[in-house]
PDB file of C-alpha atoms in Angstrom:
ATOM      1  CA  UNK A   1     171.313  63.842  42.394  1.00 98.00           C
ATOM      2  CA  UNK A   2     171.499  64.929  38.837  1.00 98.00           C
ATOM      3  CA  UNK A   3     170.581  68.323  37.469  1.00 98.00           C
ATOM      4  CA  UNK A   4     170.372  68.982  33.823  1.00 98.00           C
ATOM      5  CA  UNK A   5     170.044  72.030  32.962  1.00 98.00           C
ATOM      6  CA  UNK A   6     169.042  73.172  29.060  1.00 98.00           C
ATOM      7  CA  UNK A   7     170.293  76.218  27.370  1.00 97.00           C
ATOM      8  CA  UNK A   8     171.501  77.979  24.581  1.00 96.00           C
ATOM      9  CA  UNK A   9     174.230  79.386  26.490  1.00 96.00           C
ATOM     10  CA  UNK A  10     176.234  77.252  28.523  1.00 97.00           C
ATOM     11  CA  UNK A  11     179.227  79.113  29.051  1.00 96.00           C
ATOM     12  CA  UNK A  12     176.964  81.918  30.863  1.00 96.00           C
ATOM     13  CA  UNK A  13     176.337  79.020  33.851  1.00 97.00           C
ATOM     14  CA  UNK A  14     180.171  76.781  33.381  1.00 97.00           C
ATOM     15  CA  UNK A  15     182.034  79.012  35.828  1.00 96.00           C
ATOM     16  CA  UNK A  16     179.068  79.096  38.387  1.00 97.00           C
ATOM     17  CA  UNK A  17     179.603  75.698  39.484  1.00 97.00           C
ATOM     18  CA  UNK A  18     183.476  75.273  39.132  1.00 96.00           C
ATOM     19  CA  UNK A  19     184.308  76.916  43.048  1.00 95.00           C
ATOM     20  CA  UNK A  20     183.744  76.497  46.190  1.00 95.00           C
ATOM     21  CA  UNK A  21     181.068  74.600  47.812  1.00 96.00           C
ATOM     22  CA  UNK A  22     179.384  73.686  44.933  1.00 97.00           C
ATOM     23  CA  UNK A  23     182.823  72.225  42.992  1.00 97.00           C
ATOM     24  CA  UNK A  24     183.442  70.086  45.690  1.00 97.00           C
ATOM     25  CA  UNK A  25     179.822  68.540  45.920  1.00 98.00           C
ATOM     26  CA  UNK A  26     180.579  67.920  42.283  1.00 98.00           C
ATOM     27  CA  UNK A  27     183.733  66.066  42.747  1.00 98.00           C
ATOM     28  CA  UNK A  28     182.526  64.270  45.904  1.00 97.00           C
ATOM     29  CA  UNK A  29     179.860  63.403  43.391  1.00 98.00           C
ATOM     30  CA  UNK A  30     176.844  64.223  45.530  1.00 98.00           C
ATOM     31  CA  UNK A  31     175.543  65.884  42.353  1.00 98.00           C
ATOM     32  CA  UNK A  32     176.318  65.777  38.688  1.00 98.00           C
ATOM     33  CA  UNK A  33     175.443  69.058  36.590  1.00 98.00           C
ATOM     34  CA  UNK A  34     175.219  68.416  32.947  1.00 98.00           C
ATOM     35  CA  UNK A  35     174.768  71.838  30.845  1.00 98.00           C
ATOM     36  CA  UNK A  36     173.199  70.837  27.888  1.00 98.00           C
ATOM     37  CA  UNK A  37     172.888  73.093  24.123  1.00 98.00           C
ATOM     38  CA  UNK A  38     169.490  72.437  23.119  1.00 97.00           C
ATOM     39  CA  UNK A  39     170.703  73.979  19.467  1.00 97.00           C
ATOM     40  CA  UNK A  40     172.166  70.687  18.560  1.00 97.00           C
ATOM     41  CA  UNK A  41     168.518  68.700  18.934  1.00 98.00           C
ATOM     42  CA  UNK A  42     167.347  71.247  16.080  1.00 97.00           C
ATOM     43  CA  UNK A  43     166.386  69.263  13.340  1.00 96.00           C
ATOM     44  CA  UNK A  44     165.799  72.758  10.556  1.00 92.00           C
ATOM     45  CA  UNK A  45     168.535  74.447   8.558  1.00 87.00           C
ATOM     46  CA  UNK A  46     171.025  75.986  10.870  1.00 92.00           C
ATOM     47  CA  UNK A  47     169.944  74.045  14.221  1.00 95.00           C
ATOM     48  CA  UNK A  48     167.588  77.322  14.608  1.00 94.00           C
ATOM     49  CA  UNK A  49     165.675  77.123  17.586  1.00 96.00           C
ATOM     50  CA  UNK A  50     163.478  79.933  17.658  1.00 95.00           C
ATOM     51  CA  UNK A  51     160.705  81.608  15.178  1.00 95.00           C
ATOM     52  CA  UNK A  52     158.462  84.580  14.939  1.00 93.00           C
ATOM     53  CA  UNK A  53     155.275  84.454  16.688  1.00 91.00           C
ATOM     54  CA  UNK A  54     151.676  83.236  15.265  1.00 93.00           C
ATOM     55  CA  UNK A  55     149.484  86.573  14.645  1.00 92.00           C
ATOM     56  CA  UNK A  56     152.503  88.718  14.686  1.00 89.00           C
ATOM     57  CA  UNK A  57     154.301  90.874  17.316  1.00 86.00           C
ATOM     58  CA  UNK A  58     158.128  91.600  18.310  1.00 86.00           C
ATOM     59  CA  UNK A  59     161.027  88.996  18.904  1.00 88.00           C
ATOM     60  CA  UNK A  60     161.365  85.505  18.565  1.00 92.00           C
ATOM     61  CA  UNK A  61     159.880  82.617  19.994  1.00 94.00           C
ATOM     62  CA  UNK A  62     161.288  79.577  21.263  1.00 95.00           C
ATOM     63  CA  UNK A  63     160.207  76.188  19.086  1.00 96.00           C
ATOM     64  CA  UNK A  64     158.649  72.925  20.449  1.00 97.00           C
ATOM     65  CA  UNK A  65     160.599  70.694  18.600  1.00 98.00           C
ATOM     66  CA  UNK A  66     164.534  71.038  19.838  1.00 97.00           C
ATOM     67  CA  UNK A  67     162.920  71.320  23.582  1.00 98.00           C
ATOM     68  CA  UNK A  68     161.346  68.540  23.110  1.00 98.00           C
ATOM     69  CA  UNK A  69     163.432  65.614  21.984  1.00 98.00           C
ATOM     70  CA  UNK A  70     166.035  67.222  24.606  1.00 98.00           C
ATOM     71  CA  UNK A  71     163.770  66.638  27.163  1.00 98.00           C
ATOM     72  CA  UNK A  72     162.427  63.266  25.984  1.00 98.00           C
ATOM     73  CA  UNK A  73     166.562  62.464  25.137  1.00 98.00           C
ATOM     74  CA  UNK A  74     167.312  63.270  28.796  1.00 98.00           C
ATOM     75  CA  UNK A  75     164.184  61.779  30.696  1.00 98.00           C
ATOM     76  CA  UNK A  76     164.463  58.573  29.094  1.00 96.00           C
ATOM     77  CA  UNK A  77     163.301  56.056  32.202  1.00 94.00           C
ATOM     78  CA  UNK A  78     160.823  58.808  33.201  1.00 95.00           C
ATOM     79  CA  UNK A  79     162.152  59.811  36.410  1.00 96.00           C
ATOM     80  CA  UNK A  80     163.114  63.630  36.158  1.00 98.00           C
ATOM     81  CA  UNK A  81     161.134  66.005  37.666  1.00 98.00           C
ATOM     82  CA  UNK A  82     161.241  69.037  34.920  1.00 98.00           C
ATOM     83  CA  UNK A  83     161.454  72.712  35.646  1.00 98.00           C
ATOM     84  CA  UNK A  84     160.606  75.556  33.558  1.00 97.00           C
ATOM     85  CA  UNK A  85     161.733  78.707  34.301  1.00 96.00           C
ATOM     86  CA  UNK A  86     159.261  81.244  33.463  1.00 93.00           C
ATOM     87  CA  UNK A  87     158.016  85.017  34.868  1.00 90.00           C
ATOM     88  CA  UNK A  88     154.773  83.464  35.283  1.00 90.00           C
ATOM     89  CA  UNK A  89     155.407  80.662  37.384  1.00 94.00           C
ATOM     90  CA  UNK A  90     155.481  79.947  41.157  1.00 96.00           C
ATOM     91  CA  UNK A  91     157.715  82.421  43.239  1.00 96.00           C
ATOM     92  CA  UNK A  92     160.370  80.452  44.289  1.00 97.00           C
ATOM     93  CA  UNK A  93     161.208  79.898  47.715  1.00 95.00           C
ATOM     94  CA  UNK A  94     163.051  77.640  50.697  1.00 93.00           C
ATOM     95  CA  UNK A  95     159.875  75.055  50.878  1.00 94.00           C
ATOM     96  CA  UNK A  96     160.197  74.498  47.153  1.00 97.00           C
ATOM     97  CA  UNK A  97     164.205  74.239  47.528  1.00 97.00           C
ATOM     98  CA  UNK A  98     163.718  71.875  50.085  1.00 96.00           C
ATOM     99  CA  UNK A  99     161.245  69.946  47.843  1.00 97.00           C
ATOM    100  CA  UNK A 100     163.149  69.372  45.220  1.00 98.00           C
ATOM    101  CA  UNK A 101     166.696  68.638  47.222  1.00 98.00           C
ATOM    102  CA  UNK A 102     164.564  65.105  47.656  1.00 98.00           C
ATOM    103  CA  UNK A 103     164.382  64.763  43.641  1.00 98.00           C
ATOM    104  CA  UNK A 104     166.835  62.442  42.228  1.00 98.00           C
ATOM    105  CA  UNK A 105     167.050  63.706  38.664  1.00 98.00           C
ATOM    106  CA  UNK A 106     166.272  67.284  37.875  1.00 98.00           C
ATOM    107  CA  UNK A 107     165.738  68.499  34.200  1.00 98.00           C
ATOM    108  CA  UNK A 108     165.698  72.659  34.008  1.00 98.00           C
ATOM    109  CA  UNK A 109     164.242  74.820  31.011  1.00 98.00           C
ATOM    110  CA  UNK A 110     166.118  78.095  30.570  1.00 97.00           C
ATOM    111  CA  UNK A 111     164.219  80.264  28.535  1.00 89.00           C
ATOM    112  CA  UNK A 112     165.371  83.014  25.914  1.00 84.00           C
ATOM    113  CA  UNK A 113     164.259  85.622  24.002  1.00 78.00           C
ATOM    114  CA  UNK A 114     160.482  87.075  23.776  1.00 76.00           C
ATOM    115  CA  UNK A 115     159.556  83.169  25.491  1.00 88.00           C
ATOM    116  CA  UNK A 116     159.029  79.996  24.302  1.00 93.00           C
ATOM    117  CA  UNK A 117     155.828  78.077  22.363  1.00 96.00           C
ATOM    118  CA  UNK A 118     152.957  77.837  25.140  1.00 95.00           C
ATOM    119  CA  UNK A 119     152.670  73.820  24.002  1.00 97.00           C
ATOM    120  CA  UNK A 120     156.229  73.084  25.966  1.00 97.00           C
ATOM    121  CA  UNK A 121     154.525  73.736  29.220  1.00 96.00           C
ATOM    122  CA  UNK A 122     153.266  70.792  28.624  1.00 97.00           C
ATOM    123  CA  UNK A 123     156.422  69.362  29.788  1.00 98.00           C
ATOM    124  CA  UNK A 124     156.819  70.586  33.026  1.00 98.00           C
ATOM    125  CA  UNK A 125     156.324  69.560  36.269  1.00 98.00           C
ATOM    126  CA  UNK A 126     156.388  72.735  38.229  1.00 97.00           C
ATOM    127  CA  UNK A 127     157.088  76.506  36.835  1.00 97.00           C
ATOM    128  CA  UNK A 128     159.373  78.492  38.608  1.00 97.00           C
ATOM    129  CA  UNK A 129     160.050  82.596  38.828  1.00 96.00           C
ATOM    130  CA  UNK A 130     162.398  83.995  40.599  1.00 95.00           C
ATOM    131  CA  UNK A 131     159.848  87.184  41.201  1.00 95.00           C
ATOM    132  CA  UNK A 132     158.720  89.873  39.427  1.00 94.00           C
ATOM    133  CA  UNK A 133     161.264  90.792  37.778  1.00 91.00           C
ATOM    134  CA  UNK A 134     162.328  90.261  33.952  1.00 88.00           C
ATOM    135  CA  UNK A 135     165.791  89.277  33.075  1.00 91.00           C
ATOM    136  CA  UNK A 136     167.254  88.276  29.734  1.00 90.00           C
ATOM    137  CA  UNK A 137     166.660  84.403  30.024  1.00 93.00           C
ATOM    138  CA  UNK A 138     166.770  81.884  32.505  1.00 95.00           C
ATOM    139  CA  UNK A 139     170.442  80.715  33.100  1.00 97.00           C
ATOM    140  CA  UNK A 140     170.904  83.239  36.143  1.00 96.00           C
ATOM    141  CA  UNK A 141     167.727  81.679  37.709  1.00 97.00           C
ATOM    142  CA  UNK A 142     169.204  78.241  36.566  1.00 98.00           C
ATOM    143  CA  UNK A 143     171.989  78.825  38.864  1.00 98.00           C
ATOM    144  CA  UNK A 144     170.207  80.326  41.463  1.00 98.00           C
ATOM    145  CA  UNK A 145     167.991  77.208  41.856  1.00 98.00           C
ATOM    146  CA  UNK A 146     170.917  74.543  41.543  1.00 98.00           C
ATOM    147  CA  UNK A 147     172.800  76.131  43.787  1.00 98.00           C
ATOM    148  CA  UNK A 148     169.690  76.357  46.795  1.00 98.00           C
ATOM    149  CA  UNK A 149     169.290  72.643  46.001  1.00 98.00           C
ATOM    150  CA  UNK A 150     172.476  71.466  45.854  1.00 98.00           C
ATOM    151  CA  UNK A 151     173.687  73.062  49.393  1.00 96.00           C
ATOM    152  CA  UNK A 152     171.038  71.490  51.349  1.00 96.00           C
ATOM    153  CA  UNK A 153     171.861  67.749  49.899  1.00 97.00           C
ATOM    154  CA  UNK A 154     173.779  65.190  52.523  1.00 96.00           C
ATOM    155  CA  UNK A 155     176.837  65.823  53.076  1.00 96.00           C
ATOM    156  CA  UNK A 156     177.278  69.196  51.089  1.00 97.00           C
ATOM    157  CA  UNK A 157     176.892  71.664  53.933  1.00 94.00           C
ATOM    158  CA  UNK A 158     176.692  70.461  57.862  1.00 86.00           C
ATOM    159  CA  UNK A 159     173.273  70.156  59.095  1.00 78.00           C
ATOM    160  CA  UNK A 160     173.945  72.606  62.007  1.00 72.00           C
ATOM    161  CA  UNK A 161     174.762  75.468  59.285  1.00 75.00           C
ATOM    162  CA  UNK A 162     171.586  74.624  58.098  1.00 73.00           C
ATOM    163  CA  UNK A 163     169.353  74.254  60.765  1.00 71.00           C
ATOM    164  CA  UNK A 164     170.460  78.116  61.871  1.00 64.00           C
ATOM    165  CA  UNK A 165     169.831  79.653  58.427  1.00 69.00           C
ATOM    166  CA  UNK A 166     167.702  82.375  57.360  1.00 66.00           C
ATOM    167  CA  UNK A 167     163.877  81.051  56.311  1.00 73.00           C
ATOM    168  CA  UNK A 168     164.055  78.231  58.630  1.00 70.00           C
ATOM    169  CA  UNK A 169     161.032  77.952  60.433  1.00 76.00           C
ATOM    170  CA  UNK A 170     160.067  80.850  58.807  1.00 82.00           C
ATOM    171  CA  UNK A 171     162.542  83.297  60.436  1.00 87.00           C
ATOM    172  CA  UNK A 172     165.480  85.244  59.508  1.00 89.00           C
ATOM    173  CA  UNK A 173     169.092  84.661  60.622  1.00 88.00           C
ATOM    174  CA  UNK A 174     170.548  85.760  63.868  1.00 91.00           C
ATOM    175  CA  UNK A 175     173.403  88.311  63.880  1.00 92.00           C
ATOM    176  CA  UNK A 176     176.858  87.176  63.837  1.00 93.00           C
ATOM    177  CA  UNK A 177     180.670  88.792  64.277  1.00 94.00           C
ATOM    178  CA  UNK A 178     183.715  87.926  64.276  1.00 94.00           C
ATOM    179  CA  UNK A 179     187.364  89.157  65.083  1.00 93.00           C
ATOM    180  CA  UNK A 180     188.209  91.784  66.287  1.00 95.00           C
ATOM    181  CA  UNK A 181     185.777  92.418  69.433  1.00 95.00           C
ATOM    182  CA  UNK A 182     185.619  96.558  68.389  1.00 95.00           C
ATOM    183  CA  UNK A 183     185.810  98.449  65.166  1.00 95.00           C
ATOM    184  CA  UNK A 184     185.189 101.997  64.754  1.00 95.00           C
ATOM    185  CA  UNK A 185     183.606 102.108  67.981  1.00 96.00           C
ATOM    186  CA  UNK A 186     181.286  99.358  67.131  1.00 94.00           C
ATOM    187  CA  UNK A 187     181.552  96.417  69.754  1.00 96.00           C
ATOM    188  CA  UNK A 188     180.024  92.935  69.680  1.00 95.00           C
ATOM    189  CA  UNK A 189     177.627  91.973  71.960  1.00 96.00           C
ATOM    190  CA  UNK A 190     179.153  91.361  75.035  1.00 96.00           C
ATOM    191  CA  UNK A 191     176.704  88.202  75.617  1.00 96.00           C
ATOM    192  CA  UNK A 192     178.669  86.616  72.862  1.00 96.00           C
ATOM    193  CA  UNK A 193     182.335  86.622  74.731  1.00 96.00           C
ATOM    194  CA  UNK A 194     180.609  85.411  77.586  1.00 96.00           C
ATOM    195  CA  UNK A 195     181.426  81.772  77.461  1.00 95.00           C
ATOM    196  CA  UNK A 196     177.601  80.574  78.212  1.00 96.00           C
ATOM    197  CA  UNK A 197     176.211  78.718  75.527  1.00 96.00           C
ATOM    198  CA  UNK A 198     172.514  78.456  76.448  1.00 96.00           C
ATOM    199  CA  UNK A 199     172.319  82.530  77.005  1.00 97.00           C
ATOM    200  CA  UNK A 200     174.101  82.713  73.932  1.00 95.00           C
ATOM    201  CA  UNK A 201     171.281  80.521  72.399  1.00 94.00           C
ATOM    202  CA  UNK A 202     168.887  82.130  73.771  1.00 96.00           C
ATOM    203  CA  UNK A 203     170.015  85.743  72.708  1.00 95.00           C
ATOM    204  CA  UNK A 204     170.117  84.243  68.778  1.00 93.00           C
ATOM    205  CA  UNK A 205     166.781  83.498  69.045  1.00 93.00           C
ATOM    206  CA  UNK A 206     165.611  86.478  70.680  1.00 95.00           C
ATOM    207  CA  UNK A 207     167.600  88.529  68.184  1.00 94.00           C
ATOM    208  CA  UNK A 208     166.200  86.203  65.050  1.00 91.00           C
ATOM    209  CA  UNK A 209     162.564  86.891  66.365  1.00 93.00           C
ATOM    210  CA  UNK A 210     163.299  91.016  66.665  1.00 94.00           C
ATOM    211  CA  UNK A 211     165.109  90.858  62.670  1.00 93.00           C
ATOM    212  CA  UNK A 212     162.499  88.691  61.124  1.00 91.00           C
ATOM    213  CA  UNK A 213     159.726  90.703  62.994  1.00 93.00           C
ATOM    214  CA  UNK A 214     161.492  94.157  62.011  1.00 94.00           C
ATOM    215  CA  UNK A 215     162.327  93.228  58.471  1.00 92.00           C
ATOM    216  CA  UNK A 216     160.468  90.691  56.934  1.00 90.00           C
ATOM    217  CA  UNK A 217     156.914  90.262  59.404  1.00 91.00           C
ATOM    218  CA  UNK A 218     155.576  88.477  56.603  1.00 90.00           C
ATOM    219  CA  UNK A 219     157.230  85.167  57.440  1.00 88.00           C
ATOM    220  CA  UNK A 220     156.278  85.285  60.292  1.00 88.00           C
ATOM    221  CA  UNK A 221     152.314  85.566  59.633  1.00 83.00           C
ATOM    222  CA  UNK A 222     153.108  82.718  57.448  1.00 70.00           C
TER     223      UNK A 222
END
C-alpha cells in the first residue's frame, strides 16, 4: 500500500511513523508513507497557500490551486482513493479502517487554518472526522487513520491479535493480565491460571459481552 499524506507541516507527523510497529511495516515495505509539503505546488509569490475568505470573516482559507496539482501530481494513473479530513465528514470508525486497508494507494488532505476552499471537495472520495471535536488541522487525524490502516494490512500484525480486538464484531475487548498473579490485593481471575483453554475462551467472551454491554451498549444495538 501507499499512503500519501499532504500537509503543510510534515515534521508534526515524521516521528509518528519512525517506531515500532509501524517502522517495521515500513521497512518490510508493506506500506510506503510519503509526507508531502503542498507549499511547494504554490504557483503565487511566496508559495502562499492560503487567502482570506469571499464576503469577509476571520482567518485564512486554504486555496484550490496548490491542493490541486498535488493531488493531480500524485494520482497520476488514477488509482488513489483520496481522503479529506474535515469536522464535517463521516465519523470515522473500524468498518471504514477496514475499508480502506483494501485500497492500494491512499492520498490524505490535512487541513489548516479557518478550512479550505469548498471547490477541493471536489476531490475527494470520502470525508473523514475524527468526531466532534475541533483540533488545529488535520495531521493528528492523519496519523490516527494511517496508523488504523496500516496495522490491519498482511503481515503487519498477526491475524489472531486481530481477530480478538476491541470493535470486532461489534464488541469490546476482553480483560487481560499479566505477571504477577496479585498486586495490592488485586488477583487475576483464577479461570485464567487454570490451564483450560476452552473455559478460558469462553470466560473472554462472556467477559467481552458484560464490558461492551456495560460500557459501550451502542455497539451492540448496532
Amino acid at each position: 500500500m501507499k499512503i500519501d499524506i499532504l500537509t503543510l507541516f510534515p515534521e508534526m507527523i515524521e516521528g509518528y511513523f519512525s517506531e515500532s510497529i509501524l517502522k517495521r511495516a515500513i521497512d518490510k515495505k508493506i506500506v510506503s508513507v510519503n509526507l508531502i509539503d503542498f507549499r511547494k505546488y504554490s504557483k503565487v509569490i511566496q508559495k502562499r497557500v492560503d487567502d482570506a475568505p469571499y464576503g469577509g470573516g476571520s482567518g485564512m482559507v486554504l486555496m484550490c490551486q496548490p491542493i490541486f496539482d498535488a493531488v493531480e501530481d500524485l494520482n497520476k494513473n488514477h488509482d488513489a482513493t483520496v481522503i479529506l479530513l474535515t469536522p464535517s465528514g463521516k465519523t470515522y470508525n473500524e468498518k471504514a479502517a477496514k475499508s480502506l486497508s483494501l485500497k492500494k494507494h491512499l492520498i490524505i488532505i490535512c487541513g489548516h487554518y479557518e478550512g479550505f476552499d469548498e471547490r477541493i471537495r471536489t476531490l475527494a472520495d470520502s470525508e473523514i472526522s475524527l468526531g466532534d471535536f475541533v483540533i488545529t488541522g488535520g495531521e493528528a487525524a492523519a496519523c490516527v487513520i494511517a496508523d488504523s490502516i496500516i496495522r490491519l494490512l498482511p503481515g503487519v500484525i498477526s491475524s489472531g491479535s486481530l481477530e480478538s480486538e476491541s470493535f470486532t464484531n461489534n464488541m469490546l475487548d476482553y480483560p487481560v493480565y499479566t505477571r504477577p498473579e496479585e498486586f495490592r490485593d488485586m488477583k487475576v481471575p483464577s479461570i485464567l491460571l487454570s490451564g483450560d483453554h476452552k473455559k478460558i475462551d469462553e470466560w473472554r467472551k462472556e467477559e467481552a459481552l458484560k464490558k461492551t454491554k456495560n460500557e459501550r451498549k451502542d455497539l451492540l444495538e448496532k
